[in-house]
Amino acid sequence: GENVEQHPSTLSVQEGDSAVIKCTYSDSASNYFPWYKQELGKRPQLIIDIRSNVGEKKDQRIAVTLNKTAKHFSLHITETQPEDSAVYFCAASMTLNTGGFKTIFGAGTRLFVKA
Amino acid sequence: NAGVTQTPKFRVLKTGQSMTLLCAQDMNHEYMYWYRQDPGMGLRLIHYSVGEGTTAKGEVPDGYNVSRLKKQNFLLGLESAAPSQTSVYFCATLRPGRMNTEAFFGQGTRLTVV
């Protein structure tokens, strides 16, 4: 079945450094790749996403890249701040024959930003 | 506009008991999902629905049933709870868009089966 692998599971960086989280997916039918941030005890929230017809997207300190051939996509956070500390989830979504969508999540990366 | 609301927020069950988790949304979204979240496992899809009256199995459907009798409600049932079903359960709706497709999550239900 569909699978999304996410690495690393834990990432610790110094404030101001960059953080990179990588994901791979198995189903070539996936065409939408959102990233979610989940702070402790709270619900996941969308922070950025990318569609399969785009190779890169940037929003202030956050950027995502997508390599459809290799089935890789990555999240890049620059100039990290302590408030970036959270669990980040990648996901791969596909449109179903029925017209609906299905989304599979990676296992998550716990990011620690040390002040 | 409450978004996605889950009921209850916490519950402790004894092995073998049954219960239903309710997910209610007021955004008129067609697509609704139930996930469970376990440490180190991320979010795993249990069941989902692409519209009123339709349901489908996700990654880990065993031990759960769902119903979507009304568009705004997606119910997740545990017929005979097991300790392995101790988890945090999230309901989500999906809003497809041309520019981005966003999932809206409920606040979660922490279920403990003893």
mmCIF file of C-alpha atoms in Angstrom:
data_model
loop_
_atom_site.group_PDB
_atom_site.id
_atom_site.type_symbol
_atom_site.label_atom_id
_atom_site.label_comp_id
_atom_site.label_asym_id
_atom_site.label_seq_id
_atom_site.Cartn_x
_atom_site.Cartn_y
_atom_site.Cartn_z
ATOM 1 C CA GLY A 1 0.000 0.000 0.000
ATOM 2 C CA GLU A 2 0.934 3.650 0.059
ATOM 3 C CA ASN A 3 3.823 4.595 2.294
ATOM 4 C CA VAL A 4 5.427 7.850 3.390
ATOM 5 C CA GLU A 5 8.811 7.708 5.100
ATOM 6 C CA GLN A 6 10.106 10.683 7.044
ATOM 7 C CA HIS A 7 13.612 11.380 8.330
ATOM 8 C CA PRO A 8 15.018 12.180 10.784
ATOM 9 C CA SER A 9 12.702 11.241 13.626
ATOM 10 C CA THR A 10 14.437 13.765 15.901
ATOM 11 C CA LEU A 11 16.379 16.873 14.957
ATOM 12 C CA SER A 12 18.161 19.264 17.281
ATOM 13 C CA VAL A 13 19.579 22.558 15.979
ATOM 14 C CA GLN A 14 20.985 25.746 17.426
ATOM 15 C CA GLU A 15 18.867 28.869 17.154
ATOM 16 C CA GLY A 16 19.616 30.589 13.871
ATOM 17 C CA ASP A 17 20.727 27.428 12.094
ATOM 18 C CA SER A 18 18.757 25.733 9.331
ATOM 19 C CA ALA A 19 16.717 22.557 9.680
ATOM 20 C CA VAL A 20 15.905 20.098 6.897
ATOM 21 C CA ILE A 21 13.356 17.297 7.060
ATOM 22 C CA LYS A 22 13.079 14.788 4.232
ATOM 23 C CA CYS A 23 10.255 12.551 3.083
ATOM 24 C CA THR A 24 9.821 9.912 0.420
ATOM 25 C CA TYR A 25 6.568 8.490 -0.871
ATOM 26 C CA SER A 26 5.734 5.309 -2.692
ATOM 27 C CA ASP A 27 2.614 6.027 -4.753
ATOM 28 C CA SER A 28 3.382 7.899 -7.954
ATOM 29 C CA ALA A 29 -0.269 8.982 -8.061
ATOM 30 C CA SER A 30 0.368 11.368 -5.151
ATOM 31 C CA ASN A 31 -0.023 14.914 -6.372
ATOM 32 C CA TYR A 32 -0.242 17.109 -3.281
ATOM 33 C CA PHE A 33 2.275 17.311 -0.430
ATOM 34 C CA PRO A 34 1.353 19.285 2.699
ATOM 35 C CA TRP A 35 3.473 19.820 5.794
ATOM 36 C CA TYR A 36 1.950 20.109 9.251
ATOM 37 C CA LYS A 37 3.319 21.477 12.498
ATOM 38 C CA GLN A 38 2.036 20.079 15.754
ATOM 39 C CA GLU A 39 2.924 21.778 19.006
ATOM 40 C CA LEU A 40 2.736 19.804 22.213
ATOM 41 C CA GLY A 41 -0.840 18.886 23.082
ATOM 42 C CA LYS A 42 -2.312 20.710 20.111
ATOM 43 C CA ARG A 43 -3.775 19.701 16.782
ATOM 44 C CA PRO A 44 -1.667 19.559 13.600
ATOM 45 C CA GLN A 45 -1.773 22.736 11.519
ATOM 46 C CA LEU A 46 -0.827 23.251 7.890
ATOM 47 C CA ILE A 47 2.297 25.360 7.447
ATOM 48 C CA ILE A 48 3.112 24.951 3.765
ATOM 49 C CA ASP A 49 2.280 22.688 0.850
ATOM 50 C CA ILE A 50 3.346 21.949 -2.693
ATOM 51 C CA ARG A 51 1.649 20.458 -5.721
ATOM 52 C CA SER A 52 3.201 17.986 -8.106
ATOM 53 C CA ASN A 53 3.482 20.502 -10.937
ATOM 54 C CA VAL A 54 5.805 22.714 -8.873
ATOM 55 C CA GLY A 55 9.398 21.989 -7.859
ATOM 56 C CA GLU A 56 9.839 24.506 -5.068
ATOM 57 C CA LYS A 57 7.771 26.839 -2.940
ATOM 58 C CA LYS A 58 8.836 29.366 -0.331
ATOM 59 C CA ASP A 59 7.027 31.239 2.417
ATOM 60 C CA GLN A 60 9.268 33.502 4.504
ATOM 61 C CA ARG A 61 11.607 31.193 6.470
ATOM 62 C CA ILE A 62 10.003 27.983 5.230
ATOM 63 C CA ALA A 63 10.528 26.309 1.889
ATOM 64 C CA VAL A 64 9.551 22.988 0.370
ATOM 65 C CA THR A 65 11.141 21.173 -2.552
ATOM 66 C CA LEU A 66 9.718 18.298 -4.563
ATOM 67 C CA ASN A 67 11.465 15.793 -6.809
ATOM 68 C CA LYS A 68 8.695 13.783 -8.446
ATOM 69 C CA THR A 69 11.080 11.526 -10.326
ATOM 70 C CA ALA A 70 12.776 10.413 -7.139
ATOM 71 C CA LYS A 71 9.554 10.687 -5.087
ATOM 72 C CA HIS A 72 11.299 12.916 -2.547
ATOM 73 C CA PHE A 73 10.132 16.099 -0.905
ATOM 74 C CA SER A 74 11.765 18.183 1.795
ATOM 75 C CA LEU A 75 10.997 20.925 4.281
ATOM 76 C CA HIS A 76 13.621 23.599 4.888
ATOM 77 C CA ILE A 77 13.426 26.015 7.814
ATOM 78 C CA THR A 78 16.008 28.808 7.865
ATOM 79 C CA GLU A 79 17.007 31.045 10.779
ATOM 80 C CA THR A 80 15.306 28.717 13.234
ATOM 81 C CA GLN A 81 13.744 30.132 16.379
ATOM 82 C CA PRO A 82 12.766 28.426 19.670
ATOM 83 C CA GLU A 83 9.100 28.714 18.689
ATOM 84 C CA ASP A 84 9.812 26.459 15.709
ATOM 85 C CA SER A 85 10.239 23.600 18.183
ATOM 86 C CA ALA A 86 7.430 21.129 17.448
ATOM 87 C CA VAL A 87 6.680 17.892 15.651
ATOM 88 C CA TYR A 88 6.516 18.249 11.885
ATOM 89 C CA PHE A 89 4.591 15.858 9.661
ATOM 90 C CA CYS A 90 4.903 15.474 5.928
ATOM 91 C CA ALA A 91 2.045 13.976 3.958
ATOM 92 C CA ALA A 92 1.298 12.750 0.470
ATOM 93 C CA SER A 93 -2.167 13.137 -0.897
ATOM 94 C CA MET A 94 -3.748 11.657 -3.989
ATOM 95 C CA THR A 95 -6.961 12.132 -5.851
ATOM 96 C CA LEU A 96 -9.075 8.998 -5.930
ATOM 97 C CA ASN A 97 -11.005 7.588 -8.874
ATOM 98 C CA THR A 98 -14.147 8.398 -6.914
ATOM 99 C CA GLY A 99 -13.140 12.052 -6.950
ATOM 100 C CA GLY A 100 -12.177 12.118 -3.288
ATOM 101 C CA PHE A 101 -8.766 12.506 -1.691
ATOM 102 C CA LYS A 102 -6.673 10.295 0.518
ATOM 103 C CA THR A 103 -3.757 11.574 2.595
ATOM 104 C CA ILE A 104 -1.002 9.469 4.156
ATOM 105 C CA PHE A 105 1.284 11.018 6.774
ATOM 106 C CA GLY A 106 4.907 10.439 7.626
ATOM 107 C CA ALA A 107 5.820 9.362 11.171
ATOM 108 C CA GLY A 108 6.849 12.876 12.194
ATOM 109 C CA THR A 109 10.059 14.704 13.082
ATOM 110 C CA ARG A 110 10.518 16.183 16.523
ATOM 111 C CA LEU A 111 12.453 19.429 16.067
ATOM 112 C CA PHE A 112 14.238 21.026 19.010
ATOM 113 C CA VAL A 113 15.633 24.531 18.568
ATOM 114 C CA LYS A 114 18.107 25.382 21.314
ATOM 115 C CA ALA A 115 18.366 29.016 22.342
ATOM 116 C CA ASN B 1 -17.766 28.926 13.068
ATOM 117 C CA ALA B 2 -16.377 26.141 15.251
ATOM 118 C CA GLY B 3 -14.518 24.275 12.473
ATOM 119 C CA VAL B 4 -14.016 20.652 13.489
ATOM 120 C CA THR B 5 -15.243 19.539 16.907
ATOM 121 C CA GLN B 6 -14.579 16.165 18.480
ATOM 122 C CA THR B 7 -16.557 14.631 21.319
ATOM 123 C CA PRO B 8 -15.435 13.518 23.876
ATOM 124 C CA LYS B 9 -11.984 14.972 24.570
ATOM 125 C CA PHE B 10 -10.980 12.257 27.022
ATOM 126 C CA ARG B 11 -12.289 8.790 27.771
ATOM 127 C CA VAL B 12 -11.208 5.746 29.718
ATOM 128 C CA LEU B 13 -12.707 2.423 28.663
ATOM 129 C CA LYS B 14 -12.472 -1.069 30.028
ATOM 130 C CA THR B 15 -11.449 -3.834 27.652
ATOM 131 C CA GLY B 16 -14.490 -5.068 25.773
ATOM 132 C CA GLN B 17 -16.556 -1.919 26.188
ATOM 133 C CA SER B 18 -17.862 -0.038 23.197
ATOM 134 C CA MET B 19 -17.996 3.646 22.432
ATOM 135 C CA THR B 20 -18.540 6.137 19.643
ATOM 136 C CA LEU B 21 -16.427 9.180 18.898
ATOM 137 C CA LEU B 22 -18.234 12.021 17.211
ATOM 138 C CA CYS B 23 -16.688 14.419 14.741
ATOM 139 C CA ALA B 24 -18.781 17.409 13.727
ATOM 140 C CA GLN B 25 -17.859 20.060 11.160
ATOM 141 C CA ASP B 26 -19.608 23.242 10.148
ATOM 142 C CA MET B 27 -17.554 24.005 7.024
ATOM 143 C CA ASN B 28 -19.636 21.944 4.592
ATOM 144 C CA HIS B 29 -16.588 19.891 3.598
ATOM 145 C CA GLU B 30 -17.176 16.702 1.668
ATOM 146 C CA TYR B 31 -14.115 14.806 2.864
ATOM 147 C CA MET B 32 -13.675 13.638 6.448
ATOM 148 C CA TYR B 33 -11.044 11.427 8.030
ATOM 149 C CA TRP B 34 -10.304 9.626 11.266
ATOM 150 C CA TYR B 35 -6.660 9.226 12.298
ATOM 151 C CA ARG B 36 -4.977 7.746 15.323
ATOM 152 C CA GLN B 37 -1.725 9.138 16.619
ATOM 153 C CA ASP B 38 0.701 6.992 18.580
ATOM 154 C CA PRO B 39 4.199 7.910 19.775
ATOM 155 C CA GLY B 40 6.730 7.375 16.989
ATOM 156 C CA MET B 41 4.029 6.313 14.550
ATOM 157 C CA GLY B 42 2.710 9.633 13.344
ATOM 158 C CA LEU B 43 -0.826 9.933 12.097
ATOM 159 C CA ARG B 44 -2.336 6.763 10.687
ATOM 160 C CA LEU B 45 -5.539 6.779 8.697
ATOM 161 C CA ILE B 46 -8.283 4.575 10.120
ATOM 162 C CA HIS B 47 -11.269 5.297 7.877
ATOM 163 C CA TYR B 48 -12.332 8.120 5.659
ATOM 164 C CA SER B 49 -15.360 9.421 3.807
ATOM 165 C CA VAL B 50 -15.580 11.283 0.523
ATOM 166 C CA GLY B 51 -19.171 12.311 1.036
ATOM 167 C CA GLU B 52 -22.400 11.752 2.895
ATOM 168 C CA GLY B 53 -23.335 8.084 2.955
ATOM 169 C CA THR B 54 -19.873 6.873 1.854
ATOM 170 C CA THR B 55 -17.023 5.409 3.888
ATOM 171 C CA ALA B 56 -13.782 3.629 3.060
ATOM 172 C CA LYS B 57 -10.978 1.849 4.895
ATOM 173 C CA GLY B 58 -7.655 3.514 5.560
ATOM 174 C CA GLU B 59 -4.354 2.056 6.763
ATOM 175 C CA VAL B 60 -5.495 0.611 10.105
ATOM 176 C CA PRO B 61 -9.267 -0.057 9.943
ATOM 177 C CA ASP B 62 -9.457 -3.251 12.009
ATOM 178 C CA GLY B 63 -11.458 -2.925 15.220
ATOM 179 C CA TYR B 64 -13.201 0.257 14.087
ATOM 180 C CA ASN B 65 -16.374 1.099 12.218
ATOM 181 C CA VAL B 66 -17.572 4.434 10.870
ATOM 182 C CA SER B 67 -20.716 6.042 9.608
ATOM 183 C CA ARG B 68 -21.450 9.245 7.703
ATOM 184 C CA LEU B 69 -25.222 9.503 7.754
ATOM 185 C CA LYS B 70 -25.101 13.290 7.704
ATOM 186 C CA LYS B 71 -22.574 15.369 5.828
ATOM 187 C CA GLN B 72 -21.527 17.304 8.908
ATOM 188 C CA ASN B 73 -20.935 14.283 11.159
ATOM 189 C CA PHE B 74 -18.438 11.441 10.955
ATOM 190 C CA LEU B 75 -18.717 8.822 13.689
ATOM 191 C CA LEU B 76 -15.984 6.408 14.721
ATOM 192 C CA GLY B 77 -17.089 3.337 16.651
ATOM 193 C CA LEU B 78 -15.182 0.843 18.728
ATOM 194 C CA GLU B 79 -17.308 -2.263 19.160
ATOM 195 C CA SER B 80 -15.083 -4.061 21.657
ATOM 196 C CA ALA B 81 -12.239 -1.893 22.895
ATOM 197 C CA ALA B 82 -8.758 -3.370 23.292
ATOM 198 C CA PRO B 83 -5.673 -1.922 25.046
ATOM 199 C CA SER B 84 -4.013 -1.635 21.608
ATOM 200 C CA GLN B 85 -6.598 1.020 20.772
ATOM 201 C CA THR B 86 -5.234 3.341 23.451
ATOM 202 C CA SER B 87 -4.289 6.374 21.408
ATOM 203 C CA VAL B 88 -5.097 9.948 20.539
ATOM 204 C CA TYR B 89 -7.713 10.134 17.817
ATOM 205 C CA PHE B 90 -7.946 13.041 15.393
ATOM 206 C CA CYS B 91 -10.737 13.814 13.034
ATOM 207 C CA ALA B 92 -9.996 15.967 9.992
ATOM 208 C CA THR B 93 -11.841 17.478 7.081
ATOM 209 C CA LEU B 94 -10.351 18.381 3.742
ATOM 210 C CA ARG B 95 -10.967 21.476 1.721
ATOM 211 C CA PRO B 96 -9.704 20.924 -1.828
ATOM 212 C CA GLY B 97 -8.586 24.023 -3.614
ATOM 213 C CA ARG B 98 -6.884 24.970 -6.825
ATOM 214 C CA MET B 99 -4.014 26.633 -5.031
ATOM 215 C CA ASN B 100 -3.858 24.528 -1.903
ATOM 216 C CA THR B 101 -5.794 21.776 -0.254
ATOM 217 C CA GLU B 102 -5.978 22.118 3.490
ATOM 218 C CA ALA B 103 -6.888 19.626 6.182
ATOM 219 C CA PHE B 104 -8.609 20.946 9.291
ATOM 220 C CA PHE B 105 -8.136 18.897 12.432
ATOM 221 C CA GLY B 106 -10.242 18.545 15.533
ATOM 222 C CA GLN B 107 -8.662 18.991 18.945
ATOM 223 C CA GLY B 108 -8.194 15.263 19.453
ATOM 224 C CA THR B 109 -9.682 12.606 21.718
ATOM 225 C CA ARG B 110 -7.398 10.883 24.180
ATOM 226 C CA LEU B 111 -8.663 7.340 24.668
ATOM 227 C CA THR B 112 -7.255 4.932 27.230
ATOM 228 C CA VAL B 113 -8.347 1.298 27.274
ATOM 229 C CA VAL B 114 -7.520 -0.544 30.475
#
